[in-house]
């Protein structure tokens, strides 16, 4: 027997609560429901739109940010789980008006075309160097495989990573 639409009990969304997030070295307070992703908290509640919503399923890497210095997919991470942890986005990578060396290398090597995946690519590339996974192009490709570029700028992305690796002795940050 089908239940009449009007006879169904009303479902209530989880109540929003205040969450304190440390983002790019600054404490930010936001009122969100517990099911809000870190990506949506960053973009919709804090106005940090650098991280992109590509697939919203964790397969493209456009939303890559760091939590406590480690790469995470912000679309698959609950914002409430980041309380008490340091979140770094593409907006926090530059030092004021001075771009991070990886950002400069992406520009110099034309390592982007449409630019949509670029923030996630850059965040992963910097972390990749810090993790020590850039000995050759095969290793770079493997450890960057979670970041998809639909424009296929992969050779230029790898060249930018090599440039920073060679200039910094392998350190990303």
PDB file of C-alpha atoms in Angstrom:
ATOM      1  CA  UNK A   1       0.000   0.000   0.000  1.00  0.00           C
ATOM      2  CA  UNK A   2       1.472   3.332  -1.053  1.00  0.00           C
ATOM      3  CA  UNK A   3       1.773   5.983   1.609  1.00  0.00           C
ATOM      4  CA  UNK A   4      -0.108   9.171   0.917  1.00  0.00           C
ATOM      5  CA  UNK A   5       2.276  12.103   0.395  1.00  0.00           C
ATOM      6  CA  UNK A   6       0.514  14.129   3.048  1.00  0.00           C
ATOM      7  CA  UNK A   7       0.652  11.259   5.537  1.00  0.00           C
ATOM      8  CA  UNK A   8       4.453  11.034   5.476  1.00  0.00           C
ATOM      9  CA  UNK A   9       6.237  12.524   8.456  1.00  0.00           C
ATOM     10  CA  UNK A  10       8.302  15.599   7.681  1.00  0.00           C
ATOM     11  CA  UNK A  11      12.017  14.952   7.553  1.00  0.00           C
ATOM     12  CA  UNK A  12      14.186  17.575   9.146  1.00  0.00           C
ATOM     13  CA  UNK A  13      17.648  18.481   8.026  1.00  0.00           C
ATOM     14  CA  UNK A  14      20.404  18.285  10.627  1.00  0.00           C
ATOM     15  CA  UNK A  15      20.685  21.503  12.565  1.00  0.00           C
ATOM     16  CA  UNK A  16      23.402  23.922  11.571  1.00  0.00           C
ATOM     17  CA  UNK A  17      26.070  24.674  14.130  1.00  0.00           C
ATOM     18  CA  UNK A  18      29.019  26.999  14.374  1.00  0.00           C
ATOM     19  CA  UNK A  19      32.274  25.498  13.177  1.00  0.00           C
ATOM     20  CA  UNK A  20      35.668  27.145  13.560  1.00  0.00           C
ATOM     21  CA  UNK A  21      38.005  26.398  10.670  1.00  0.00           C
ATOM     22  CA  UNK A  22      41.646  27.449  10.444  1.00  0.00           C
ATOM     23  CA  UNK A  23      41.981  28.315   6.763  1.00  0.00           C
ATOM     24  CA  UNK A  24      45.158  29.737   5.244  1.00  0.00           C
ATOM     25  CA  UNK A  25      46.472  30.720   8.657  1.00  0.00           C
ATOM     26  CA  UNK A  26      43.306  32.513   9.725  1.00  0.00           C
ATOM     27  CA  UNK A  27      40.536  31.348  12.024  1.00  0.00           C
ATOM     28  CA  UNK A  28      37.140  31.481  10.315  1.00  0.00           C
ATOM     29  CA  UNK A  29      33.740  30.886  11.919  1.00  0.00           C
ATOM     30  CA  UNK A  30      30.964  29.452   9.807  1.00  0.00           C
ATOM     31  CA  UNK A  31      27.478  28.177  10.613  1.00  0.00           C
ATOM     32  CA  UNK A  32      26.877  24.951   8.671  1.00  0.00           C
ATOM     33  CA  UNK A  33      25.033  21.658   8.827  1.00  0.00           C
ATOM     34  CA  UNK A  34      27.223  18.667   9.754  1.00  0.00           C
ATOM     35  CA  UNK A  35      26.821  17.163   6.277  1.00  0.00           C
ATOM     36  CA  UNK A  36      28.388  20.144   4.444  1.00  0.00           C
ATOM     37  CA  UNK A  37      31.548  19.240   2.566  1.00  0.00           C
ATOM     38  CA  UNK A  38      34.750  21.169   3.093  1.00  0.00           C
ATOM     39  CA  UNK A  39      34.535  22.262  -0.542  1.00  0.00           C
ATOM     40  CA  UNK A  40      31.068  23.757  -0.084  1.00  0.00           C
ATOM     41  CA  UNK A  41      32.100  25.411   3.186  1.00  0.00           C
ATOM     42  CA  UNK A  42      35.103  26.999   1.475  1.00  0.00           C
ATOM     43  CA  UNK A  43      33.292  28.120  -1.668  1.00  0.00           C
ATOM     44  CA  UNK A  44      29.774  28.924  -0.501  1.00  0.00           C
ATOM     45  CA  UNK A  45      30.275  30.008   3.095  1.00  0.00           C
ATOM     46  CA  UNK A  46      33.782  31.499   3.159  1.00  0.00           C
ATOM     47  CA  UNK A  47      33.997  32.878  -0.391  1.00  0.00           C
ATOM     48  CA  UNK A  48      37.193  30.975  -1.214  1.00  0.00           C
ATOM     49  CA  UNK A  49      36.363  29.909  -4.760  1.00  0.00           C
ATOM     50  CA  UNK A  50      39.816  28.835  -5.933  1.00  0.00           C
ATOM     51  CA  UNK A  51      39.155  25.160  -5.240  1.00  0.00           C
ATOM     52  CA  UNK A  52      36.829  23.932  -7.951  1.00  0.00           C
ATOM     53  CA  UNK A  53      33.858  21.595  -7.902  1.00  0.00           C
ATOM     54  CA  UNK A  54      34.559  19.342 -10.839  1.00  0.00           C
ATOM     55  CA  UNK A  55      32.907  15.958 -10.332  1.00  0.00           C
ATOM     56  CA  UNK A  56      31.765  16.248  -6.695  1.00  0.00           C
ATOM     57  CA  UNK A  57      32.605  12.530  -6.405  1.00  0.00           C
ATOM     58  CA  UNK A  58      36.328  12.556  -5.616  1.00  0.00           C
ATOM     59  CA  UNK A  59      37.518  11.433  -9.035  1.00  0.00           C
ATOM     60  CA  UNK A  60      38.857  14.575 -10.727  1.00  0.00           C
ATOM     61  CA  UNK A  61      41.035  16.286  -8.082  1.00  0.00           C
ATOM     62  CA  UNK A  62      39.907  19.834  -8.933  1.00  0.00           C
ATOM     63  CA  UNK A  63      39.003  20.370  -5.271  1.00  0.00           C
ATOM     64  CA  UNK A  64      42.384  19.307  -3.834  1.00  0.00           C
ATOM     65  CA  UNK A  65      43.405  21.228  -0.704  1.00  0.00           C
ATOM     66  CA  UNK A  66      45.688  20.404   2.211  1.00  0.00           C
ATOM     67  CA  UNK A  67      44.500  19.489   5.678  1.00  0.00           C
ATOM     68  CA  UNK A  68      47.373  19.509   8.145  1.00  0.00           C
ATOM     69  CA  UNK A  69      49.754  19.547   5.183  1.00  0.00           C
ATOM     70  CA  UNK A  70      48.298  16.460   3.483  1.00  0.00           C
ATOM     71  CA  UNK A  71      46.356  16.415   0.225  1.00  0.00           C
ATOM     72  CA  UNK A  72      42.637  15.808   0.560  1.00  0.00           C
ATOM     73  CA  UNK A  73      39.682  15.963  -1.777  1.00  0.00           C
ATOM     74  CA  UNK A  74      37.569  18.731  -0.302  1.00  0.00           C
ATOM     75  CA  UNK A  75      34.389  17.403  -1.955  1.00  0.00           C
ATOM     76  CA  UNK A  76      34.688  14.154   0.050  1.00  0.00           C
ATOM     77  CA  UNK A  77      35.758  15.732   3.345  1.00  0.00           C
ATOM     78  CA  UNK A  78      33.196  16.942   5.849  1.00  0.00           C
ATOM     79  CA  UNK A  79      33.936  20.468   6.988  1.00  0.00           C
ATOM     80  CA  UNK A  80      33.164  19.621  10.629  1.00  0.00           C
ATOM     81  CA  UNK A  81      35.967  17.025  10.543  1.00  0.00           C
ATOM     82  CA  UNK A  82      38.442  19.845   9.903  1.00  0.00           C
ATOM     83  CA  UNK A  83      37.857  21.696  13.167  1.00  0.00           C
ATOM     84  CA  UNK A  84      41.175  21.979  14.989  1.00  0.00           C
ATOM     85  CA  UNK A  85      43.124  21.268  11.812  1.00  0.00           C
ATOM     86  CA  UNK A  86      44.892  23.606   9.390  1.00  0.00           C
ATOM     87  CA  UNK A  87      43.303  23.878   5.944  1.00  0.00           C
ATOM     88  CA  UNK A  88      45.327  25.363   3.097  1.00  0.00           C
ATOM     89  CA  UNK A  89      43.731  26.315  -0.202  1.00  0.00           C
ATOM     90  CA  UNK A  90      45.186  27.696  -3.428  1.00  0.00           C
ATOM     91  CA  UNK A  91      44.434  31.192  -2.053  1.00  0.00           C
ATOM     92  CA  UNK A  92      46.849  30.501   0.810  1.00  0.00           C
ATOM     93  CA  UNK A  93      49.725  29.327  -1.344  1.00  0.00           C
ATOM     94  CA  UNK A  94      51.060  32.698  -2.472  1.00  0.00           C
ATOM     95  CA  UNK A  95      52.940  34.963  -0.081  1.00  0.00           C
ATOM     96  CA  UNK A  96      50.981  38.184  -0.460  1.00  0.00           C
ATOM     97  CA  UNK A  97      51.468  39.339  -4.039  1.00  0.00           C
ATOM     98  CA  UNK A  98      54.379  36.932  -4.549  1.00  0.00           C
ATOM     99  CA  UNK A  99      53.277  33.719  -6.237  1.00  0.00           C
ATOM    100  CA  UNK A 100      54.457  30.346  -5.006  1.00  0.00           C
ATOM    101  CA  UNK A 101      57.242  28.920  -7.249  1.00  0.00           C
ATOM    102  CA  UNK A 102      54.822  26.232  -8.487  1.00  0.00           C
ATOM    103  CA  UNK A 103      52.309  28.882  -9.526  1.00  0.00           C
ATOM    104  CA  UNK A 104      55.087  30.715 -11.362  1.00  0.00           C
ATOM    105  CA  UNK A 105      56.216  27.493 -13.038  1.00  0.00           C
ATOM    106  CA  UNK A 106      52.673  26.695 -14.195  1.00  0.00           C
ATOM    107  CA  UNK A 107      52.526  30.129 -15.835  1.00  0.00           C
ATOM    108  CA  UNK A 108      56.010  29.856 -17.354  1.00  0.00           C
ATOM    109  CA  UNK A 109      55.338  26.354 -18.713  1.00  0.00           C
ATOM    110  CA  UNK A 110      51.783  27.116 -19.847  1.00  0.00           C
ATOM    111  CA  UNK A 111      50.675  24.172 -17.691  1.00  0.00           C
ATOM    112  CA  UNK A 112      47.014  25.015 -17.967  1.00  0.00           C
ATOM    113  CA  UNK A 113      44.572  25.668 -20.750  1.00  0.00           C
ATOM    114  CA  UNK A 114      41.039  26.177 -19.497  1.00  0.00           C
ATOM    115  CA  UNK A 115      42.445  26.564 -15.961  1.00  0.00           C
ATOM    116  CA  UNK A 116      39.613  24.744 -14.219  1.00  0.00           C
ATOM    117  CA  UNK A 117      41.778  21.956 -12.789  1.00  0.00           C
ATOM    118  CA  UNK A 118      44.773  24.221 -12.177  1.00  0.00           C
ATOM    119  CA  UNK A 119      44.245  24.987  -8.464  1.00  0.00           C
ATOM    120  CA  UNK A 120      43.950  21.284  -7.617  1.00  0.00           C
ATOM    121  CA  UNK A 121      46.870  20.431  -9.894  1.00  0.00           C
ATOM    122  CA  UNK A 122      49.068  23.037  -8.205  1.00  0.00           C
ATOM    123  CA  UNK A 123      48.115  21.963  -4.677  1.00  0.00           C
ATOM    124  CA  UNK A 124      48.889  18.331  -5.563  1.00  0.00           C
ATOM    125  CA  UNK A 125      52.119  19.269  -7.339  1.00  0.00           C
ATOM    126  CA  UNK A 126      53.481  21.154  -4.326  1.00  0.00           C
ATOM    127  CA  UNK A 127      52.555  18.279  -2.004  1.00  0.00           C
ATOM    128  CA  UNK A 128      54.019  15.747  -4.447  1.00  0.00           C
ATOM    129  CA  UNK A 129      57.423  17.397  -4.155  1.00  0.00           C
ATOM    130  CA  UNK A 130      57.176  17.550  -0.375  1.00  0.00           C
ATOM    131  CA  UNK A 131      56.295  13.841  -0.304  1.00  0.00           C
ATOM    132  CA  UNK A 132      59.357  13.038  -2.435  1.00  0.00           C
ATOM    133  CA  UNK A 133      57.451  11.533  -5.373  1.00  0.00           C
ATOM    134  CA  UNK A 134      59.054  13.381  -8.280  1.00  0.00           C
ATOM    135  CA  UNK A 135      62.131  11.398  -9.238  1.00  0.00           C
ATOM    136  CA  UNK A 136      61.060  11.044 -12.888  1.00  0.00           C
ATOM    137  CA  UNK A 137      58.112  11.652 -15.201  1.00  0.00           C
ATOM    138  CA  UNK A 138      56.602   8.219 -14.557  1.00  0.00           C
ATOM    139  CA  UNK A 139      56.569   8.785 -10.806  1.00  0.00           C
ATOM    140  CA  UNK A 140      55.168  12.305 -11.241  1.00  0.00           C
ATOM    141  CA  UNK A 141      52.422  10.970 -13.516  1.00  0.00           C
ATOM    142  CA  UNK A 142      51.555   8.213 -11.049  1.00  0.00           C
ATOM    143  CA  UNK A 143      51.372  10.495  -8.000  1.00  0.00           C
ATOM    144  CA  UNK A 144      49.436  13.161  -9.926  1.00  0.00           C
ATOM    145  CA  UNK A 145      47.017  10.605 -11.389  1.00  0.00           C
ATOM    146  CA  UNK A 146      44.224  11.720  -9.055  1.00  0.00           C
ATOM    147  CA  UNK A 147      44.175  15.110 -10.772  1.00  0.00           C
ATOM    148  CA  UNK A 148      42.483  15.035 -14.150  1.00  0.00           C
ATOM    149  CA  UNK A 149      43.124  17.660 -16.840  1.00  0.00           C
ATOM    150  CA  UNK A 150      40.515  17.442 -19.557  1.00  0.00           C
ATOM    151  CA  UNK A 151      42.613  19.752 -21.756  1.00  0.00           C
ATOM    152  CA  UNK A 152      45.535  17.281 -21.518  1.00  0.00           C
ATOM    153  CA  UNK A 153      48.191  19.741 -20.403  1.00  0.00           C
ATOM    154  CA  UNK A 154      50.022  16.868 -18.691  1.00  0.00           C
ATOM    155  CA  UNK A 155      53.430  17.340 -20.413  1.00  0.00           C
ATOM    156  CA  UNK A 156      53.474  20.996 -19.359  1.00  0.00           C
ATOM    157  CA  UNK A 157      52.319  20.142 -15.822  1.00  0.00           C
ATOM    158  CA  UNK A 158      55.143  17.612 -15.478  1.00  0.00           C
ATOM    159  CA  UNK A 159      57.621  20.168 -16.859  1.00  0.00           C
ATOM    160  CA  UNK A 160      56.487  22.743 -14.265  1.00  0.00           C
ATOM    161  CA  UNK A 161      56.895  20.191 -11.482  1.00  0.00           C
ATOM    162  CA  UNK A 162      60.380  19.271 -12.724  1.00  0.00           C
ATOM    163  CA  UNK A 163      61.349  22.957 -12.856  1.00  0.00           C
ATOM    164  CA  UNK A 164      60.366  23.514  -9.224  1.00  0.00           C
ATOM    165  CA  UNK A 165      61.910  20.205  -8.157  1.00  0.00           C
ATOM    166  CA  UNK A 166      65.209  21.145  -9.806  1.00  0.00           C
ATOM    167  CA  UNK A 167      65.171  24.726  -8.473  1.00  0.00           C
ATOM    168  CA  UNK A 168      64.368  23.755  -4.893  1.00  0.00           C
ATOM    169  CA  UNK A 169      66.192  20.457  -4.564  1.00  0.00           C
ATOM    170  CA  UNK A 170      62.901  18.593  -4.428  1.00  0.00           C
ATOM    171  CA  UNK A 171      61.162  20.611  -1.697  1.00  0.00           C
ATOM    172  CA  UNK A 172      57.674  21.741  -2.534  1.00  0.00           C
ATOM    173  CA  UNK A 173      56.961  24.229   0.239  1.00  0.00           C
TER     174      UNK A 173
END
